[in-house]
Each structure stands twice: as C-alpha cells, then as structure tokens.
Short mmCIF file of C-alpha atoms in Angstrom, two decimals:
data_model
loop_
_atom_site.label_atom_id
_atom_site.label_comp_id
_atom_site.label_asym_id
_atom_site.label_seq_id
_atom_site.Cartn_x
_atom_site.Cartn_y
_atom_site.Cartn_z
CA UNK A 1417 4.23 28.22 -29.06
CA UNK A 1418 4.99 26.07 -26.37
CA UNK A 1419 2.07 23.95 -24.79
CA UNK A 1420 1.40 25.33 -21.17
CA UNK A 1421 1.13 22.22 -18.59
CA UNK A 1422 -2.21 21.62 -16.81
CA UNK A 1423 -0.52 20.87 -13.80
CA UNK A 1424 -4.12 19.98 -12.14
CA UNK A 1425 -3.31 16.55 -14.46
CA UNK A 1426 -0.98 14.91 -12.16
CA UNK A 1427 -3.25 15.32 -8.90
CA UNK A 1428 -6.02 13.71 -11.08
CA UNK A 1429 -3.53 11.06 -11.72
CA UNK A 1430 -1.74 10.70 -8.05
CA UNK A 1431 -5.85 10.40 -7.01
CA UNK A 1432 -6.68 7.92 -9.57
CA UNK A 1433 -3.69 5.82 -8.89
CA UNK A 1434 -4.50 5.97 -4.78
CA UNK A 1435 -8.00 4.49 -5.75
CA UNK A 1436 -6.61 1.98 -8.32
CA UNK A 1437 -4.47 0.56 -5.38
CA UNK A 1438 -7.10 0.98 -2.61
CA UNK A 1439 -9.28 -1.36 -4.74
CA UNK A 1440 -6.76 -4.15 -5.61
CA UNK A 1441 -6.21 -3.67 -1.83
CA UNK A 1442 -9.35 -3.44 -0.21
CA UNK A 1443 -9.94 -6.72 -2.81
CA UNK A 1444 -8.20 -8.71 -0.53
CA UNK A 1445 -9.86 -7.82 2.47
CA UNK A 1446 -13.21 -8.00 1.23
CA UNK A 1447 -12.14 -11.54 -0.16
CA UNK A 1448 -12.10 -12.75 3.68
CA UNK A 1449 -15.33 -12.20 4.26
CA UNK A 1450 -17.14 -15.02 4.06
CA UNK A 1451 -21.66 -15.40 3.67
CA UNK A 1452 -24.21 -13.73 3.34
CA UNK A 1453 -23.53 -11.11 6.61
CA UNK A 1454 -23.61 -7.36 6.93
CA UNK A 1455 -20.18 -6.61 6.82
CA UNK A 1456 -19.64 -8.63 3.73
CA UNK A 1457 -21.87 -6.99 2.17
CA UNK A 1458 -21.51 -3.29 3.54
CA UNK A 1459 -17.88 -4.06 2.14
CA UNK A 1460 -18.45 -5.69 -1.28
CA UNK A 1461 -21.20 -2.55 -2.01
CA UNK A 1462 -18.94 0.05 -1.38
CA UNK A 1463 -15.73 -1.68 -3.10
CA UNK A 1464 -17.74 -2.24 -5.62
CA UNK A 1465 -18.51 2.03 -6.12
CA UNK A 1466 -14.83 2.29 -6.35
CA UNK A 1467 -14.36 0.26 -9.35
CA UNK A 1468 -14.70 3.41 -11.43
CA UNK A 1469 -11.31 3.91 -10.99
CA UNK A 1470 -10.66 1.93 -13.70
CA UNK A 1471 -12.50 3.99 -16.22
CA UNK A 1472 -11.24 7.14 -14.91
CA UNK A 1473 -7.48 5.61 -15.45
CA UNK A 1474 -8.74 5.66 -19.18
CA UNK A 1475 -10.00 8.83 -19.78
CA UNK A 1476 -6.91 10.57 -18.28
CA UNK A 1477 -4.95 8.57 -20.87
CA UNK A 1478 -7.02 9.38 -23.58
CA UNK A 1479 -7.09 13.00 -22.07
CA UNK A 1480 -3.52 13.75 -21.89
CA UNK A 1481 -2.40 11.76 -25.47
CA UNK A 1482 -5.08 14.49 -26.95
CA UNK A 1483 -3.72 17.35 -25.13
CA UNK A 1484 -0.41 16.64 -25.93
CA UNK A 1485 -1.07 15.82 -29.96
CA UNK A 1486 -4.11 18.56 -30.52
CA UNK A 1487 -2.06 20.85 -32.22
CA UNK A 1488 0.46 18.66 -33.50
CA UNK A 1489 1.09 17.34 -37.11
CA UNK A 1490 0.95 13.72 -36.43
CA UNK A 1491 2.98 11.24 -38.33
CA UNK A 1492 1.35 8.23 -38.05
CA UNK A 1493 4.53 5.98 -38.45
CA UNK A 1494 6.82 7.77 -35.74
CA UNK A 1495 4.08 7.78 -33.08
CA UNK A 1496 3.46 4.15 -33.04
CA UNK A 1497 7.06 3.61 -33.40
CA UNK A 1498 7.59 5.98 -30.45
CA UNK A 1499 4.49 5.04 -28.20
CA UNK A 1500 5.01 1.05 -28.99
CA UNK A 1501 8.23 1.68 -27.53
CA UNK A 1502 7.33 3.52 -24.72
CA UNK A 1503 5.15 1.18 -23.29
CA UNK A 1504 6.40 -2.08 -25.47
CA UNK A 1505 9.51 -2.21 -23.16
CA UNK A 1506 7.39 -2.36 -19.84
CA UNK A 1507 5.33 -4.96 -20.95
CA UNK A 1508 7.58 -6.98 -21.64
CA UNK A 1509 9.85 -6.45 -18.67
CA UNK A 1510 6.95 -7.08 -16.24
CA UNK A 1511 5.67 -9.81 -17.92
CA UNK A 1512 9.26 -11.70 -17.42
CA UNK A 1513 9.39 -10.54 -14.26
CA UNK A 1514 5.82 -11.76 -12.91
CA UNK A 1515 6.58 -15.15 -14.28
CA UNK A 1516 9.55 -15.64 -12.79
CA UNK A 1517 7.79 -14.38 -9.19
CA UNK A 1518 5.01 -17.16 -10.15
CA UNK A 1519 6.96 -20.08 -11.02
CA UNK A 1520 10.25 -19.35 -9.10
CA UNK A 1521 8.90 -17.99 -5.85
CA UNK A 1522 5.65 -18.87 -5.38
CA UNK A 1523 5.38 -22.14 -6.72
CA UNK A 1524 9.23 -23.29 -6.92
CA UNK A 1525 9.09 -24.36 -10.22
CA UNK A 1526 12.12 -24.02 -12.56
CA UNK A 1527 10.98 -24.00 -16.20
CA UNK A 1528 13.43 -24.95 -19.13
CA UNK A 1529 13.77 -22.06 -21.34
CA UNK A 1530 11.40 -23.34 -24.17
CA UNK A 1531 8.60 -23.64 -21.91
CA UNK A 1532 9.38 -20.28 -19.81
CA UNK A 1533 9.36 -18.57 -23.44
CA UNK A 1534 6.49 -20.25 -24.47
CA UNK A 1535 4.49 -19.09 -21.32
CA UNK A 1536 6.08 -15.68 -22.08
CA UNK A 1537 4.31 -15.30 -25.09
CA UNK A 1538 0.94 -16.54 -24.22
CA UNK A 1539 1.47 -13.77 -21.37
CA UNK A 1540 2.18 -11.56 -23.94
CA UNK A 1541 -0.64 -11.81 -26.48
CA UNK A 1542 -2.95 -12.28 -23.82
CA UNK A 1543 -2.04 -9.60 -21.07
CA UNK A 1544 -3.72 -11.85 -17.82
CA UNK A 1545 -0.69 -11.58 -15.67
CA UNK A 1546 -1.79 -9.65 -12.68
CA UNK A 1547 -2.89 -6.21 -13.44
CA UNK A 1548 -1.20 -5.90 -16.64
CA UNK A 1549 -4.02 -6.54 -18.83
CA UNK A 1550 -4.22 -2.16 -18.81
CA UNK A 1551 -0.92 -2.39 -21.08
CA UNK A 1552 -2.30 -4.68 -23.63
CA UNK A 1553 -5.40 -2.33 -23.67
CA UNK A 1554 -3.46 0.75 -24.19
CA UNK A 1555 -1.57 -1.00 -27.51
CA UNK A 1556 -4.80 -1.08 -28.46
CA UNK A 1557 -5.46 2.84 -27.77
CA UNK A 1558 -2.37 3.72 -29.03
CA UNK A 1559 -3.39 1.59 -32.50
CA UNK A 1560 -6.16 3.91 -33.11
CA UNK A 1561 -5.44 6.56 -31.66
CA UNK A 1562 -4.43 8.33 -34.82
CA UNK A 1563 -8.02 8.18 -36.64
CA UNK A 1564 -9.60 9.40 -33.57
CA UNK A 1565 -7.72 12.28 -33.34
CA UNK A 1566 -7.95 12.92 -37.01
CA UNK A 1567 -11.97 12.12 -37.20
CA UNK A 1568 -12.23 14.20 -34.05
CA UNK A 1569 -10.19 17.23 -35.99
CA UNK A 1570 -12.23 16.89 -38.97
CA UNK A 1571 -15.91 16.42 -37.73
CA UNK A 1572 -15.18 19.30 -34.83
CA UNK A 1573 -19.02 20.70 -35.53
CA UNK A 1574 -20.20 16.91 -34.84
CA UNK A 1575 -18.75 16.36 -31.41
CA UNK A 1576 -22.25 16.85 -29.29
CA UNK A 1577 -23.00 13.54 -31.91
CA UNK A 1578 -19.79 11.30 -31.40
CA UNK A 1579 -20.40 12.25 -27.27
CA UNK A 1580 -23.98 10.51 -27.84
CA UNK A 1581 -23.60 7.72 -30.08
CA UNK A 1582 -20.11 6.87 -28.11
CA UNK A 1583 -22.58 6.28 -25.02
CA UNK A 1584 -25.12 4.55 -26.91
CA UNK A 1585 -22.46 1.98 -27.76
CA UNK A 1586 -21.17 2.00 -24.75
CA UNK A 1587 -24.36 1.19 -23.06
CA UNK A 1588 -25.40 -1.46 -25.27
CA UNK A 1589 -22.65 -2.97 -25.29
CA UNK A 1590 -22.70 -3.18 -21.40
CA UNK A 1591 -26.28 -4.41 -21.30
CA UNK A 1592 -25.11 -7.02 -23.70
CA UNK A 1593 -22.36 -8.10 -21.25
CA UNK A 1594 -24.47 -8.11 -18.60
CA UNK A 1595 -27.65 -9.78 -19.32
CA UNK A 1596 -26.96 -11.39 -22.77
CA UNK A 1597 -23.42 -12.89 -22.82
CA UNK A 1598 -23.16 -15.02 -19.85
CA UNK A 1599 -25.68 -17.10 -21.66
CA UNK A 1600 -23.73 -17.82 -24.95
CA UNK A 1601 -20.89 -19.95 -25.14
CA UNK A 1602 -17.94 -18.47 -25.95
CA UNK A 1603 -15.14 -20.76 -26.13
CA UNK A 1604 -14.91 -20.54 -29.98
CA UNK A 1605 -14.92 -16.71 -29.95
CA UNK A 1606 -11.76 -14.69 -30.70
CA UNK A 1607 -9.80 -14.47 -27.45
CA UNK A 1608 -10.35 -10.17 -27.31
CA UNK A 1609 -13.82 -10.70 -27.55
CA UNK A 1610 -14.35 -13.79 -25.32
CA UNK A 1611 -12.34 -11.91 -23.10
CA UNK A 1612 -13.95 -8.53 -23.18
CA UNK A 1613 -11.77 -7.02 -20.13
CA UNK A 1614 -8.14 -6.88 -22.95
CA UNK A 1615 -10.68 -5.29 -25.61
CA UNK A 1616 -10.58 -1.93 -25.67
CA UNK A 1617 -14.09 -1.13 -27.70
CA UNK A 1618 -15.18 -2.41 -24.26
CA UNK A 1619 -13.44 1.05 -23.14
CA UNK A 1620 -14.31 3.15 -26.11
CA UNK A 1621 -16.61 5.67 -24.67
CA UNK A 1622 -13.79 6.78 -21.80
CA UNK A 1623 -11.61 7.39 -24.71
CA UNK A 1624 -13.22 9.26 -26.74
CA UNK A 1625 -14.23 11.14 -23.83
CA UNK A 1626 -10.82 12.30 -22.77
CA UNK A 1627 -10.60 13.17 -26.55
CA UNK A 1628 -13.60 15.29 -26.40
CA UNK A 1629 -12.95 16.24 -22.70
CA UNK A 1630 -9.05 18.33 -24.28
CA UNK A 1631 -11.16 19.14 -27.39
CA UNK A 1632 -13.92 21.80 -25.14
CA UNK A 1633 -11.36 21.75 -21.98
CA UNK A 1634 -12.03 25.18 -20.61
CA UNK A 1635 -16.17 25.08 -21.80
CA UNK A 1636 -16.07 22.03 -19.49
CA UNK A 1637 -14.34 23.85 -16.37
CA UNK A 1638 -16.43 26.68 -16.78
CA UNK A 1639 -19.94 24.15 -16.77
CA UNK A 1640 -17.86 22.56 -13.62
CA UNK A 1641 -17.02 25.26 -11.73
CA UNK A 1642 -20.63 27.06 -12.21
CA UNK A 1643 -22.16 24.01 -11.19
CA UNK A 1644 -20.48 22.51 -8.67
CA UNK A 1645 -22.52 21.81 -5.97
CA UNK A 1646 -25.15 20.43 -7.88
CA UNK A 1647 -22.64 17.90 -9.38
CA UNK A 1648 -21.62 16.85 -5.63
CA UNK A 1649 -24.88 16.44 -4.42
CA UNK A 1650 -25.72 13.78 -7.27
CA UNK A 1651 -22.47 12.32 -7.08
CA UNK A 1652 -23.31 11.78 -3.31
CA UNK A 1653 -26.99 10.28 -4.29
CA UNK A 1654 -25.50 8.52 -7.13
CA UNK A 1655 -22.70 6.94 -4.17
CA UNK A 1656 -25.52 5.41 -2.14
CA UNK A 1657 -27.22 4.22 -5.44
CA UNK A 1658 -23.96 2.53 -6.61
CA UNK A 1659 -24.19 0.85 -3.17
CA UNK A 1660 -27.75 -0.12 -3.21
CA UNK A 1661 -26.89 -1.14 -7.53
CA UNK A 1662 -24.81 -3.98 -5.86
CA UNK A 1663 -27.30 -5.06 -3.01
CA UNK A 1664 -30.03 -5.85 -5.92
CA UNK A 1665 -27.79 -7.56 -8.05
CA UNK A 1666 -27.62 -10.10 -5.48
CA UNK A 1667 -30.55 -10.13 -4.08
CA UNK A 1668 -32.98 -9.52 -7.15
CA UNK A 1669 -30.36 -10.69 -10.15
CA UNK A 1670 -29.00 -13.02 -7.81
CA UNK A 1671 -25.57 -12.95 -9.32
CA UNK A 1672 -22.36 -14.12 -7.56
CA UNK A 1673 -20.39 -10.98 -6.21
CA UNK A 1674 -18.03 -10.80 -9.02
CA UNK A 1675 -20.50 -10.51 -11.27
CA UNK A 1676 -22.10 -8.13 -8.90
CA UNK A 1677 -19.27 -5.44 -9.12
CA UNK A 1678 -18.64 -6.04 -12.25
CA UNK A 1679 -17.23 -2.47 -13.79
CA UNK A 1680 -19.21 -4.19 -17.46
CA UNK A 1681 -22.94 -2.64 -16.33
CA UNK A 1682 -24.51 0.30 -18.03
CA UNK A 1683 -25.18 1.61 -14.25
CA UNK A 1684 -21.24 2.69 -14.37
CA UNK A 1685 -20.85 5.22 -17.20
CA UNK A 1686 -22.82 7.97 -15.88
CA UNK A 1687 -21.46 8.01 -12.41
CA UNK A 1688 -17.77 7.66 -14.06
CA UNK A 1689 -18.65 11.02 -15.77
CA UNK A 1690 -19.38 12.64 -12.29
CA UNK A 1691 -16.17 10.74 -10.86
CA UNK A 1692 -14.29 12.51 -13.87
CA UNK A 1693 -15.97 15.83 -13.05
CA UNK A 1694 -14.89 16.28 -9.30
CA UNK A 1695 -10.90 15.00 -10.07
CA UNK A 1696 -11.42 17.99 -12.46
CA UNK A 1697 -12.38 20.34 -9.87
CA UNK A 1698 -10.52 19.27 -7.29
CA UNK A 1699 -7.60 19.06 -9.79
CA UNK A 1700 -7.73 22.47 -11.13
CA UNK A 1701 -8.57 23.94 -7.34
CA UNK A 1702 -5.31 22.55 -6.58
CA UNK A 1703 -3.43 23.97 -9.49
CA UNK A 1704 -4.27 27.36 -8.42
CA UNK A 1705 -3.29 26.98 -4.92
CA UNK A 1706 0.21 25.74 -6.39
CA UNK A 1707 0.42 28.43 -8.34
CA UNK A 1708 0.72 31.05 -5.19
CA UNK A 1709 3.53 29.14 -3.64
CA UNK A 1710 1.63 27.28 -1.09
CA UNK A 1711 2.44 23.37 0.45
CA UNK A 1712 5.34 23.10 -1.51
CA UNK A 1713 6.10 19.63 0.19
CA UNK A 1714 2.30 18.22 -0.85
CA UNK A 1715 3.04 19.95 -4.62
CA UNK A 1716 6.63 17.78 -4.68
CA UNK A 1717 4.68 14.75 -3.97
CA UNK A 1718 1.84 14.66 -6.04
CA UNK A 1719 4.59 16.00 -8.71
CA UNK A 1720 6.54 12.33 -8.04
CA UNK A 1721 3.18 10.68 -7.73
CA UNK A 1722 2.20 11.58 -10.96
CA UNK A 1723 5.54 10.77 -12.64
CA UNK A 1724 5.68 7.78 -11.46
CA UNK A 1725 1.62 6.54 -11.22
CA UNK A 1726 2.75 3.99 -14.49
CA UNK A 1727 5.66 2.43 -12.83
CA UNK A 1728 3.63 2.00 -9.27
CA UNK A 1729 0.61 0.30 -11.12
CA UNK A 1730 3.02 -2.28 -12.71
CA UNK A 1731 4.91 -2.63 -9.18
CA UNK A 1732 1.51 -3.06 -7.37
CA UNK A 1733 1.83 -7.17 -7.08
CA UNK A 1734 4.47 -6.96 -5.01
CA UNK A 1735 3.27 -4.87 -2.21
CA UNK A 1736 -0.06 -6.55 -2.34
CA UNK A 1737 1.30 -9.92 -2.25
CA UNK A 1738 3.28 -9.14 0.83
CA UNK A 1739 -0.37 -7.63 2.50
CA UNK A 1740 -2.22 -10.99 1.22
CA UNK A 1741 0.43 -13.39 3.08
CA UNK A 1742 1.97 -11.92 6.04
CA UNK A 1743 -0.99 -9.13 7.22
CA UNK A 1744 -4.06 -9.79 6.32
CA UNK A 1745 -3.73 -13.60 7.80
CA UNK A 1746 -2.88 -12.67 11.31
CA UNK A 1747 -5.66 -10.45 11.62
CA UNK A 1748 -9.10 -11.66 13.13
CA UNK A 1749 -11.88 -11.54 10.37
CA UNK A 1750 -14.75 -8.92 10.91
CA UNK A 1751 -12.68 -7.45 14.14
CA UNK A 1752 -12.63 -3.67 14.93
CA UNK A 1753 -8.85 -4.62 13.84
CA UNK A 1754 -9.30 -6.10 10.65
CA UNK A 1755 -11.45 -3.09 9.61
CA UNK A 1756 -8.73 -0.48 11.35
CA UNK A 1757 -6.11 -2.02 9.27
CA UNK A 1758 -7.61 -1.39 5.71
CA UNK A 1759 -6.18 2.22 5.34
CA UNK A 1760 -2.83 1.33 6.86
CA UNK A 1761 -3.37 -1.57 3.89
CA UNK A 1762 -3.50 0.91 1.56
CA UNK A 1763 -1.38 3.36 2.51
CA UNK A 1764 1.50 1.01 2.51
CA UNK A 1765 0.84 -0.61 -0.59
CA UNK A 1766 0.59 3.40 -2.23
CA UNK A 1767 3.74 3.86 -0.56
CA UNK A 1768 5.85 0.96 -1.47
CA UNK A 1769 4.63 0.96 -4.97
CA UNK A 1770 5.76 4.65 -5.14
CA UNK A 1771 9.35 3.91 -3.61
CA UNK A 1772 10.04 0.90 -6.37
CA UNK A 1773 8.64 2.97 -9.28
CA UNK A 1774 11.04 5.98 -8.35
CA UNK A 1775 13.90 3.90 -7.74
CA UNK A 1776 13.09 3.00 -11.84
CA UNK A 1777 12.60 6.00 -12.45
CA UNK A 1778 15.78 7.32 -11.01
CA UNK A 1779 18.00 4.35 -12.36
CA UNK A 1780 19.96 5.57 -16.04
CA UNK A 1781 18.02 2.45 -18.04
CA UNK A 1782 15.34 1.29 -15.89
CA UNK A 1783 13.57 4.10 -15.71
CA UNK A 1784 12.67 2.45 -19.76
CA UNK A 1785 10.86 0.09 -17.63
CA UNK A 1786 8.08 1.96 -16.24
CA UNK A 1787 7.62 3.81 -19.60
CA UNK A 1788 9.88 6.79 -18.36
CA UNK A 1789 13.58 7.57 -20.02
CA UNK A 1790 15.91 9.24 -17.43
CA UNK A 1791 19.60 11.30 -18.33
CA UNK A 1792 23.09 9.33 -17.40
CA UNK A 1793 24.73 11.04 -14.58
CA UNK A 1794 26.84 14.10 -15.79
CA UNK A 1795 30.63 13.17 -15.46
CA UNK A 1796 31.92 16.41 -17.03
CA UNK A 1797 35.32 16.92 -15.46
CA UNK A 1798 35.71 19.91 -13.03
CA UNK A 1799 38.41 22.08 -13.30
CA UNK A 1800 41.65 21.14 -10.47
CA UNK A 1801 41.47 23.88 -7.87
CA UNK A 1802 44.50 26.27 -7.97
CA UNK A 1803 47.01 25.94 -5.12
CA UNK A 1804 48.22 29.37 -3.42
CA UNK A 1805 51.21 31.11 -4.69
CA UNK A 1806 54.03 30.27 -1.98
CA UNK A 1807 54.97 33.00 -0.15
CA UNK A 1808 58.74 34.13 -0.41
#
C-alpha cells in the first residue's frame, strides 16, 4: 500500500526554514545594537523567542524519517549507506566551498593544497563552518536512528514513558548547561561534548519527539484541533514570557546576551512543543484548503520551498554575507530605517537562498549537492515529420 503524503509537511518546513533565516538575519541586525538601551534589548528578547526554530528544524526531521520508515522493514546496512550518502555529499561540497569563500574571498589567502586539505578535514570532523554544524548533527541522527525506531516499535505500550523520561533528560541536561558547565573547564573534554551545539543527545528529546509525534499522528491532530485556542492563548503568554526569560537573564543572571538566548535552557522545550503544535495546525489547515483546488500559485511555492528548504539552509551564507557588508552598513543604527529594513532583510535572504537551491536542484548532478538527485534531460529522438505527397 502506498504511503499517502502529508502534504501539510512541507508548509511546516517552508515556515520553519523562513524562521531559520529570519534569525541568522535578524542576528545581524541585532548585532549593531550597541548598550544597554531599549531597542537593544526589545530586539535581543524577541530574537531570542525565535531561536526555537532550531528545535523545530529537528523534530520535522525526526518526524518525516519516522513517517517514511514506520512501516518499513529496515535494513540497517542500506539505510546508512543510502542516508550517509544523501547528506555525506553536501557536507562535503559546502564545506569546500565555504573555505574557499573564507580564505579566497574574504581574506585573500591562497592555501597550498596540504594545508587547504588539512583545514578541510578539521571542518569536517568538527562541522563549525557557518551553519553547517546541523549536517554533522544529523550523521549523528541518522547513526541511531535505527534503534530508535526499532525500541520505539517494540516498547509501543511504553511511549507515554520514553515522552517523559526523554524530557527529564532533556531538562537536566539543559540546567546542567546552563548553570553548571560554564564553571568547569573543558578543554580536555571530547570535542562533541565540549562542544555541546555538534552533539546531538543535546537534541535528543526533539527527536524522539518527531518519532513519537508519526507514532500517535492523528491522536495528536485530533488533541490539536479540539484544543486549539487554548494552545494559542498560552503560546501567546508563553511569547511574552520568552521575552521577559531573556530580560532576567541579564538583569538577574547577569549573563552576556549570547548566553542570554542561548537555545541550551530548560525554559525552551515546553514552548518548542507549542511552536510544534501550531505549524501542525496551521500545516494541516492548509492541506485541506489545497486539497479543494484553491491558491494554486501559494501551493506551487511552498511545494518548491519545501523541496528545496535543505539546499537554501546550506546556501544561507551567501545571501547573508551580502546583507552584513553592503546593507546593513549604510543604514543609520536605531533609525525608523534600520528597523523598516529588517523584513526586506529577510525576505531577500529567503528569496535568494531559494533561487540558488533550485538552480541545484534543477542542475542533472548538483542537485546531489543539496541532498536532492534530479533525472538527465530526456534526449529520446522524435520521429522526422512527414513531408506532403507532391501533387501531380
């Protein structure tokens, strides 16, 4: 039987992907703002509620790799070799291409080979070029994701238990990032666990809740849908907390304002799951509006927006680099202007991230490169058309 498509999966993604980008954007903005004033911190409280996205990117990957192997026979073997691939090519394709940006553009250095290869594999085993850390997590997923779909399969009775004790661990383990391990010294840790951020048992809980999320699917919908408006209203009180979260952690905690918004605090998980909640709403609203044939032009885009959400985080620098050095500089800090241009910001760094991810995607060979395989152009040979009889 084939598996029907929840087609209310690639809004959920096309959103997700929108507030990925509007943080790495508004980042830059909010990075102007200098002291202890009311803009900067109006806009560091309210960039720092839409770090979420980050979480929410994770349980739609965890969601959809469950969907798609819930029913399946897994072999163990072929889906690494498959999945490795998948996402093994990207990696390293970005990674080449973000150190040649760095040392050939940006700081107009020229390598020899040995030391460009050598920086290629620290880039590689440590994923801290740009935003590509998210691949080297996702190896990680895609290393265990076979016992968590087989424990979740076999302990199906248990799942109200692995839902708790996956947020136990995930809130200890936050309160341990937060208030315990900036006072240790790292430095002779394991790199994964010095740098929690790659690690993903930092992430574990978002996992295993797409897992358990495609596990009671429509039970979920059905608790969604009935209770809707409940879930908006403390999403909405839950918003202004978020905001207010940030405003004590410099004032009471005093911490700097990286620390601050910090996505590693227990504060984030339950607001994440009312994040999740409304993209699965609003998702699944959409879905049925699609399915009576209306905004066909809005369904083609979030279609390509979802196709293509992988290839546009991985083309991200680019646009935002081009915001960072020839925008953001000639406009006046704190000005009606500055704060006008934000969503123009965003929009164009959406946009331009989209056009370079479907001109991958569309390329025969490429498209490999933002995890996506595409057809060759058909070159069957058509048929010479007859010429009229000549007339006698």
């Amino acid at each position: 039987m084939k598996r029907k498509h929840l087609y209310e999966i690639d809004l959920m993604r096309a959103i997700i992907m929108f507030g990925v980008l509007s943080v790495h954007t508004m980042s830059i903005f909010d990075s102007q703002l200098k002291g202890w004033t009311m803009s900067s911190v109006t806009m560091s409280a309210i960039h720092s509620s839409m770090h979420v996205t980050r979480m929410a990117f994770m349980f739609i990957t965890g969601f959809i790799l469950f969907i798609v192997y819930a029913n399946r026979d897994l072999r163990i073997a072929d889906f690494w070799k498959k999945r490795f691939l998948l996402i093994g090519i990207p990696y390293l394709f970005w990674n080449i291409i973000y150190l040649l940006f760095q040392n050939d553009y940006l700081m107009h250095t020229r390598e020899p080979l040995f030391q460009f290869l050598n920086d290629l594999w620290l880039a590689f085993i440590h994923g801290d070029q740009f935003y590509i850390y998210y691949v080297l997590v996702t190896f990680q997923f895609y290393l265990v994701f076979p016992f968590m779909l087989r424990g979740l399969q076999k302990f199906k009775k248990w799942h109200l238990h692995v839902f708790l004790w996956s947020v136990y661990v995930q809130l200890i383990t936050t309160v341990f990032i937060k208030f315990v391990l900036p006072h240790l010294d790292t430095s002779s840790w394991p790199y994964l666990l010095s740098h929690y951020g790659v690690f993903v048992v930092t992430y574990q809980c978002y996992f295993v809740l797409g897992g358990l999320a495609a596990c009671h699917y429509n039970e979920i919908c059905t608790f969604i849908d009935r209770h809707i408006k409940l879930l908006i209203g403390i999403l909405a009180v839950s918003w202004m907390g978020m905001c207010l979260h940030y405003y004590l952690n410099r004032v009471i905690l005093h911490e700097s304002d990286r620390a601050a918004q910090s996505v590693h605090q227990p504060v984030y998980l339950p607001y994440t799951i009312l994040i999740i909640a409304l993209l699965i709403f609003i998702g699944r609203y959409w879905a049925k509006r699609r399915e009576t044939g209306s905004g066909p032009v809005f369904n083609r885009f979030v279609q390509t927006a979802s196709m293509t959400s992988f290839g546009m985080y991985l083309a991200q620098p680019f646009p935002l680099y081009l915001v960072s050095t020839y925008f953001v500089p000639y406009l006046k800090v704190g000005s009606l202007a500055f704060y006008l241009s934000l969503p123009l910001a965003i929009l164009f760094v959406y946009a331009a991230s989209m056009l370079i991810a479907y001109a991958f995607y569309k390329t025969p060979i490429l498209s490999y490169c933002i995890g996506r395989r595409s057809k060759w152009p058909s070159l069957k040979r058509s048929k010479p058309a007859a010429l009229p009889e000549e007339t006698k």
